[in-house]
Amino acid sequence: MEYSKTYTAKDEHIDFQNIMDGLYYPFYMEWCRHDYIKEVLGFDFIKEAENGVNMVLSKYTLQFVRSLKKGDEFVVTCSPLVDKTNKSVLHFKQTILLNNKVVTKAVFSGTCVGANGRPFLPENLLEKLAGVPEWDGQL
């Protein structure tokens, strides 16, 4: 169930060292993850929010392996993972690849929150995640 998108490092994301500033890597991962969630899982953030359901992050872990430079064309991947013990938490394992080499790897974890403030995953989302592997806790 891996999903990927290709991006180019934007000039305004490059710092004085001529590498991409570290704060932008999670943004590219977010763009890919949001597209995956909408296109593959069918969860429309705007429509769901209008219905009182918000998908939110609870944490993420990110590891930098190498840097991107101005103009680099790179691939961001996204794969869903379910939680072993908490059925209301969904994880997304993501990587940024440059020439098929890992630049950054991360796991983003989140849930949905309804009007009552309690975490849950909507039934239609759970159906689409049937058979998705469990997260083993590793990046």
mmCIF file with all atom_site columns, C-alpha atoms in Angstrom:
data_model
loop_
_atom_site.group_PDB
_atom_site.id
_atom_site.type_symbol
_atom_site.label_atom_id
_atom_site.label_alt_id
_atom_site.label_comp_id
_atom_site.label_asym_id
_atom_site.label_entity_id
_atom_site.label_seq_id
_atom_site.pdbx_PDB_ins_code
_atom_site.Cartn_x
_atom_site.Cartn_y
_atom_site.Cartn_z
_atom_site.occupancy
_atom_site.B_iso_or_equiv
_atom_site.pdbx_formal_charge
_atom_site.auth_seq_id
_atom_site.auth_comp_id
_atom_site.auth_asym_id
_atom_site.auth_atom_id
_atom_site.pdbx_PDB_model_num
ATOM 1   C CA . MET A 1 1   ? 0.000   0.000  0.000  1.00 0.00 ? 1   MET A CA 1
ATOM 2   C CA . GLU A 1 2   ? 2.979   2.333  -0.486 1.00 0.00 ? 2   GLU A CA 1
ATOM 3   C CA . TYR A 1 3   ? 2.149   5.652  -2.099 1.00 0.00 ? 3   TYR A CA 1
ATOM 4   C CA . SER A 1 4   ? 4.671   8.120  -3.493 1.00 0.00 ? 4   SER A CA 1
ATOM 5   C CA . LYS A 1 5   ? 4.907   11.586 -4.994 1.00 0.00 ? 5   LYS A CA 1
ATOM 6   C CA . THR A 1 6   ? 7.778   13.465 -6.603 1.00 0.00 ? 6   THR A CA 1
ATOM 7   C CA . TYR A 1 7   ? 8.762   16.995 -5.550 1.00 0.00 ? 7   TYR A CA 1
ATOM 8   C CA . THR A 1 8   ? 11.530  19.486 -6.285 1.00 0.00 ? 8   THR A CA 1
ATOM 9   C CA . ALA A 1 9   ? 13.311  21.314 -3.452 1.00 0.00 ? 9   ALA A CA 1
ATOM 10  C CA . LYS A 1 10  ? 12.048  24.883 -3.588 1.00 0.00 ? 10  LYS A CA 1
ATOM 11  C CA . ASP A 1 11  ? 14.579  27.732 -3.613 1.00 0.00 ? 11  ASP A CA 1
ATOM 12  C CA . GLU A 1 12  ? 12.925  29.382 -0.597 1.00 0.00 ? 12  GLU A CA 1
ATOM 13  C CA . HIS A 1 13  ? 13.473  26.183 1.445  1.00 0.00 ? 13  HIS A CA 1
ATOM 14  C CA . ILE A 1 14  ? 17.257  26.314 0.982  1.00 0.00 ? 14  ILE A CA 1
ATOM 15  C CA . ASP A 1 15  ? 19.340  27.811 3.784  1.00 0.00 ? 15  ASP A CA 1
ATOM 16  C CA . PHE A 1 16  ? 22.689  29.665 3.812  1.00 0.00 ? 16  PHE A CA 1
ATOM 17  C CA . GLN A 1 17  ? 24.553  26.315 3.659  1.00 0.00 ? 17  GLN A CA 1
ATOM 18  C CA . ASN A 1 18  ? 22.862  25.570 0.308  1.00 0.00 ? 18  ASN A CA 1
ATOM 19  C CA . ILE A 1 19  ? 20.917  22.654 1.803  1.00 0.00 ? 19  ILE A CA 1
ATOM 20  C CA . MET A 1 20  ? 17.227  22.374 2.613  1.00 0.00 ? 20  MET A CA 1
ATOM 21  C CA . ASP A 1 21  ? 16.388  23.747 6.048  1.00 0.00 ? 21  ASP A CA 1
ATOM 22  C CA . GLY A 1 22  ? 15.411  20.899 8.361  1.00 0.00 ? 22  GLY A CA 1
ATOM 23  C CA . LEU A 1 23  ? 11.985  22.292 9.148  1.00 0.00 ? 23  LEU A CA 1
ATOM 24  C CA . TYR A 1 24  ? 10.774  21.750 5.559  1.00 0.00 ? 24  TYR A CA 1
ATOM 25  C CA . TYR A 1 25  ? 11.254  17.969 5.366  1.00 0.00 ? 25  TYR A CA 1
ATOM 26  C CA . PRO A 1 26  ? 8.109   17.307 7.466  1.00 0.00 ? 26  PRO A CA 1
ATOM 27  C CA . PHE A 1 27  ? 6.131   19.671 5.215  1.00 0.00 ? 27  PHE A CA 1
ATOM 28  C CA . TYR A 1 28  ? 6.905   17.625 2.095  1.00 0.00 ? 28  TYR A CA 1
ATOM 29  C CA . MET A 1 29  ? 5.982   14.487 4.038  1.00 0.00 ? 29  MET A CA 1
ATOM 30  C CA . GLU A 1 30  ? 2.717   16.122 5.126  1.00 0.00 ? 30  GLU A CA 1
ATOM 31  C CA . TRP A 1 31  ? 1.799   17.051 1.554  1.00 0.00 ? 31  TRP A CA 1
ATOM 32  C CA . CYS A 1 32  ? 2.364   13.467 0.424  1.00 0.00 ? 32  CYS A CA 1
ATOM 33  C CA . ARG A 1 33  ? 0.549   12.004 3.451  1.00 0.00 ? 33  ARG A CA 1
ATOM 34  C CA . HIS A 1 34  ? -2.468  14.284 2.993  1.00 0.00 ? 34  HIS A CA 1
ATOM 35  C CA . ASP A 1 35  ? -2.707  13.361 -0.696 1.00 0.00 ? 35  ASP A CA 1
ATOM 36  C CA . TYR A 1 36  ? -2.517  9.675  0.234  1.00 0.00 ? 36  TYR A CA 1
ATOM 37  C CA . ILE A 1 37  ? -5.192  10.044 2.910  1.00 0.00 ? 37  ILE A CA 1
ATOM 38  C CA . LYS A 1 38  ? -7.525  11.817 0.490  1.00 0.00 ? 38  LYS A CA 1
ATOM 39  C CA . GLU A 1 39  ? -6.800  9.927  -2.763 1.00 0.00 ? 39  GLU A CA 1
ATOM 40  C CA . VAL A 1 40  ? -6.384  6.386  -1.422 1.00 0.00 ? 40  VAL A CA 1
ATOM 41  C CA . LEU A 1 41  ? -8.195  6.314  1.908  1.00 0.00 ? 41  LEU A CA 1
ATOM 42  C CA . GLY A 1 42  ? -10.974 8.659  0.765  1.00 0.00 ? 42  GLY A CA 1
ATOM 43  C CA . PHE A 1 43  ? -10.776 10.878 3.852  1.00 0.00 ? 43  PHE A CA 1
ATOM 44  C CA . ASP A 1 44  ? -11.480 14.469 2.807  1.00 0.00 ? 44  ASP A CA 1
ATOM 45  C CA . PHE A 1 45  ? -10.065 16.725 5.530  1.00 0.00 ? 45  PHE A CA 1
ATOM 46  C CA . ILE A 1 46  ? -12.338 19.672 4.702  1.00 0.00 ? 46  ILE A CA 1
ATOM 47  C CA . LYS A 1 47  ? -15.556 17.686 4.389  1.00 0.00 ? 47  LYS A CA 1
ATOM 48  C CA . GLU A 1 48  ? -14.798 15.668 7.544  1.00 0.00 ? 48  GLU A CA 1
ATOM 49  C CA . ALA A 1 49  ? -13.994 18.838 9.524  1.00 0.00 ? 49  ALA A CA 1
ATOM 50  C CA . GLU A 1 50  ? -17.323 20.320 8.413  1.00 0.00 ? 50  GLU A CA 1
ATOM 51  C CA . ASN A 1 51  ? -18.927 17.169 9.884  1.00 0.00 ? 51  ASN A CA 1
ATOM 52  C CA . GLY A 1 52  ? -17.049 17.616 13.181 1.00 0.00 ? 52  GLY A CA 1
ATOM 53  C CA . VAL A 1 53  ? -14.311 15.029 12.570 1.00 0.00 ? 53  VAL A CA 1
ATOM 54  C CA . ASN A 1 54  ? -10.713 16.245 12.626 1.00 0.00 ? 54  ASN A CA 1
ATOM 55  C CA . MET A 1 55  ? -7.693  14.089 11.822 1.00 0.00 ? 55  MET A CA 1
ATOM 56  C CA . VAL A 1 56  ? -4.790  15.231 13.980 1.00 0.00 ? 56  VAL A CA 1
ATOM 57  C CA . LEU A 1 57  ? -1.190  14.253 14.639 1.00 0.00 ? 57  LEU A CA 1
ATOM 58  C CA . SER A 1 58  ? -0.249  13.062 18.100 1.00 0.00 ? 58  SER A CA 1
ATOM 59  C CA . LYS A 1 59  ? 3.496   12.650 17.506 1.00 0.00 ? 59  LYS A CA 1
ATOM 60  C CA . TYR A 1 60  ? 6.203   12.019 14.988 1.00 0.00 ? 60  TYR A CA 1
ATOM 61  C CA . THR A 1 61  ? 9.759   10.767 14.940 1.00 0.00 ? 61  THR A CA 1
ATOM 62  C CA . LEU A 1 62  ? 12.076  11.861 12.152 1.00 0.00 ? 62  LEU A CA 1
ATOM 63  C CA . GLN A 1 63  ? 15.644  10.880 11.324 1.00 0.00 ? 63  GLN A CA 1
ATOM 64  C CA . PHE A 1 64  ? 17.866  12.794 8.913  1.00 0.00 ? 64  PHE A CA 1
ATOM 65  C CA . VAL A 1 65  ? 20.320  10.686 6.906  1.00 0.00 ? 65  VAL A CA 1
ATOM 66  C CA . ARG A 1 66  ? 21.554  13.197 4.309  1.00 0.00 ? 66  ARG A CA 1
ATOM 67  C CA . SER A 1 67  ? 20.566  16.615 2.983  1.00 0.00 ? 67  SER A CA 1
ATOM 68  C CA . LEU A 1 68  ? 18.654  17.851 -0.023 1.00 0.00 ? 68  LEU A CA 1
ATOM 69  C CA . LYS A 1 69  ? 20.015  20.710 -2.100 1.00 0.00 ? 69  LYS A CA 1
ATOM 70  C CA . LYS A 1 70  ? 18.489  23.409 -4.278 1.00 0.00 ? 70  LYS A CA 1
ATOM 71  C CA . GLY A 1 71  ? 16.719  21.928 -7.285 1.00 0.00 ? 71  GLY A CA 1
ATOM 72  C CA . ASP A 1 72  ? 16.936  18.295 -6.114 1.00 0.00 ? 72  ASP A CA 1
ATOM 73  C CA . GLU A 1 73  ? 14.064  16.199 -7.402 1.00 0.00 ? 73  GLU A CA 1
ATOM 74  C CA . PHE A 1 74  ? 13.084  13.667 -4.749 1.00 0.00 ? 74  PHE A CA 1
ATOM 75  C CA . VAL A 1 75  ? 10.400  11.121 -3.938 1.00 0.00 ? 75  VAL A CA 1
ATOM 76  C CA . VAL A 1 76  ? 8.329   11.070 -0.763 1.00 0.00 ? 76  VAL A CA 1
ATOM 77  C CA . THR A 1 77  ? 6.713   7.766  0.207  1.00 0.00 ? 77  THR A CA 1
ATOM 78  C CA . CYS A 1 78  ? 3.854   7.030  2.566  1.00 0.00 ? 78  CYS A CA 1
ATOM 79  C CA . SER A 1 79  ? 2.651   3.687  3.955  1.00 0.00 ? 79  SER A CA 1
ATOM 80  C CA . PRO A 1 80  ? -0.035  3.243  6.614  1.00 0.00 ? 80  PRO A CA 1
ATOM 81  C CA . LEU A 1 81  ? 0.477   1.056  9.670  1.00 0.00 ? 81  LEU A CA 1
ATOM 82  C CA . VAL A 1 82  ? -2.015  0.182  12.383 1.00 0.00 ? 82  VAL A CA 1
ATOM 83  C CA . ASP A 1 83  ? -1.201  0.245  16.083 1.00 0.00 ? 83  ASP A CA 1
ATOM 84  C CA . LYS A 1 84  ? -0.855  -3.092 17.893 1.00 0.00 ? 84  LYS A CA 1
ATOM 85  C CA . THR A 1 85  ? -2.618  -2.008 21.063 1.00 0.00 ? 85  THR A CA 1
ATOM 86  C CA . ASN A 1 86  ? -4.560  1.169  20.325 1.00 0.00 ? 86  ASN A CA 1
ATOM 87  C CA . LYS A 1 87  ? -7.117  0.786  17.519 1.00 0.00 ? 87  LYS A CA 1
ATOM 88  C CA . SER A 1 88  ? -7.766  4.530  17.467 1.00 0.00 ? 88  SER A CA 1
ATOM 89  C CA . VAL A 1 89  ? -4.188  5.346  16.380 1.00 0.00 ? 89  VAL A CA 1
ATOM 90  C CA . LEU A 1 90  ? -2.917  5.227  12.815 1.00 0.00 ? 90  LEU A CA 1
ATOM 91  C CA . HIS A 1 91  ? 0.767   5.461  11.856 1.00 0.00 ? 91  HIS A CA 1
ATOM 92  C CA . PHE A 1 92  ? 2.310   6.536  8.563  1.00 0.00 ? 92  PHE A CA 1
ATOM 93  C CA . LYS A 1 93  ? 5.822   5.362  7.744  1.00 0.00 ? 93  LYS A CA 1
ATOM 94  C CA . GLN A 1 94  ? 7.415   7.847  5.360  1.00 0.00 ? 94  GLN A CA 1
ATOM 95  C CA . THR A 1 95  ? 10.708  8.351  3.582  1.00 0.00 ? 95  THR A CA 1
ATOM 96  C CA . ILE A 1 96  ? 12.273  10.974 1.392  1.00 0.00 ? 96  ILE A CA 1
ATOM 97  C CA . LEU A 1 97  ? 14.424  9.408  -1.318 1.00 0.00 ? 97  LEU A CA 1
ATOM 98  C CA . LEU A 1 98  ? 16.981  11.051 -3.597 1.00 0.00 ? 98  LEU A CA 1
ATOM 99  C CA . ASN A 1 99  ? 18.227  8.787  -6.395 1.00 0.00 ? 99  ASN A CA 1
ATOM 100 C CA . ASN A 1 100 ? 16.701  5.835  -4.514 1.00 0.00 ? 100 ASN A CA 1
ATOM 101 C CA . LYS A 1 101 ? 18.765  6.614  -1.393 1.00 0.00 ? 101 LYS A CA 1
ATOM 102 C CA . VAL A 1 102 ? 17.131  7.481  1.919  1.00 0.00 ? 102 VAL A CA 1
ATOM 103 C CA . VAL A 1 103 ? 17.453  11.155 2.817  1.00 0.00 ? 103 VAL A CA 1
ATOM 104 C CA . THR A 1 104 ? 14.980  11.243 5.711  1.00 0.00 ? 104 THR A CA 1
ATOM 105 C CA . LYS A 1 105 ? 12.767  8.659  7.355  1.00 0.00 ? 105 LYS A CA 1
ATOM 106 C CA . ALA A 1 106 ? 9.909   9.202  9.765  1.00 0.00 ? 106 ALA A CA 1
ATOM 107 C CA . VAL A 1 107 ? 6.801   7.807  11.385 1.00 0.00 ? 107 VAL A CA 1
ATOM 108 C CA . PHE A 1 108 ? 3.837   10.129 11.918 1.00 0.00 ? 108 PHE A CA 1
ATOM 109 C CA . SER A 1 109 ? 1.109   8.999  14.316 1.00 0.00 ? 109 SER A CA 1
ATOM 110 C CA . GLY A 1 110 ? -2.382  10.378 14.623 1.00 0.00 ? 110 GLY A CA 1
ATOM 111 C CA . THR A 1 111 ? -6.049  9.813  15.176 1.00 0.00 ? 111 THR A CA 1
ATOM 112 C CA . CYS A 1 112 ? -9.405  11.422 14.562 1.00 0.00 ? 112 CYS A CA 1
ATOM 113 C CA . VAL A 1 113 ? -11.218 13.510 17.143 1.00 0.00 ? 113 VAL A CA 1
ATOM 114 C CA . GLY A 1 114 ? -14.962 14.102 17.098 1.00 0.00 ? 114 GLY A CA 1
ATOM 115 C CA . ALA A 1 115 ? -17.173 16.600 18.900 1.00 0.00 ? 115 ALA A CA 1
ATOM 116 C CA . ASN A 1 116 ? -16.841 14.654 22.159 1.00 0.00 ? 116 ASN A CA 1
ATOM 117 C CA . GLY A 1 117 ? -13.034 15.055 22.056 1.00 0.00 ? 117 GLY A CA 1
ATOM 118 C CA . ARG A 1 118 ? -12.368 11.313 22.187 1.00 0.00 ? 118 ARG A CA 1
ATOM 119 C CA . PRO A 1 119 ? -9.893  9.709  19.749 1.00 0.00 ? 119 PRO A CA 1
ATOM 120 C CA . PHE A 1 120 ? -11.246 7.234  17.188 1.00 0.00 ? 120 PHE A CA 1
ATOM 121 C CA . LEU A 1 121 ? -10.868 6.097  13.596 1.00 0.00 ? 121 LEU A CA 1
ATOM 122 C CA . PRO A 1 122 ? -14.043 6.268  11.455 1.00 0.00 ? 122 PRO A CA 1
ATOM 123 C CA . GLU A 1 123 ? -15.475 2.919  10.356 1.00 0.00 ? 123 GLU A CA 1
ATOM 124 C CA . ASN A 1 124 ? -15.004 3.675  6.634  1.00 0.00 ? 124 ASN A CA 1
ATOM 125 C CA . LEU A 1 125 ? -11.318 4.384  7.289  1.00 0.00 ? 125 LEU A CA 1
ATOM 126 C CA . LEU A 1 126 ? -10.914 1.157  9.279  1.00 0.00 ? 126 LEU A CA 1
ATOM 127 C CA . GLU A 1 127 ? -12.445 -0.804 6.385  1.00 0.00 ? 127 GLU A CA 1
ATOM 128 C CA . LYS A 1 128 ? -9.873  0.610  3.962  1.00 0.00 ? 128 LYS A CA 1
ATOM 129 C CA . LEU A 1 129 ? -7.062  -0.212 6.405  1.00 0.00 ? 129 LEU A CA 1
ATOM 130 C CA . ALA A 1 130 ? -8.041  -3.891 6.715  1.00 0.00 ? 130 ALA A CA 1
ATOM 131 C CA . GLY A 1 131 ? -4.943  -6.028 6.259  1.00 0.00 ? 131 GLY A CA 1
ATOM 132 C CA . VAL A 1 132 ? -2.491  -3.150 6.793  1.00 0.00 ? 132 VAL A CA 1
ATOM 133 C CA . PRO A 1 133 ? 0.572   -4.296 8.792  1.00 0.00 ? 133 PRO A CA 1
ATOM 134 C CA . GLU A 1 134 ? 1.077   -3.335 12.415 1.00 0.00 ? 134 GLU A CA 1
ATOM 135 C CA . TRP A 1 135 ? 3.773   -0.821 13.295 1.00 0.00 ? 135 TRP A CA 1
ATOM 136 C CA . ASP A 1 136 ? 6.765   -2.519 14.902 1.00 0.00 ? 136 ASP A CA 1
ATOM 137 C CA . GLY A 1 137 ? 8.008   0.663  16.545 1.00 0.00 ? 137 GLY A CA 1
ATOM 138 C CA . GLN A 1 138 ? 10.930  1.088  14.137 1.00 0.00 ? 138 GLN A CA 1
ATOM 139 C CA . LEU A 1 139 ? 11.677  3.911  11.698 1.00 0.00 ? 139 LEU A CA 1
#
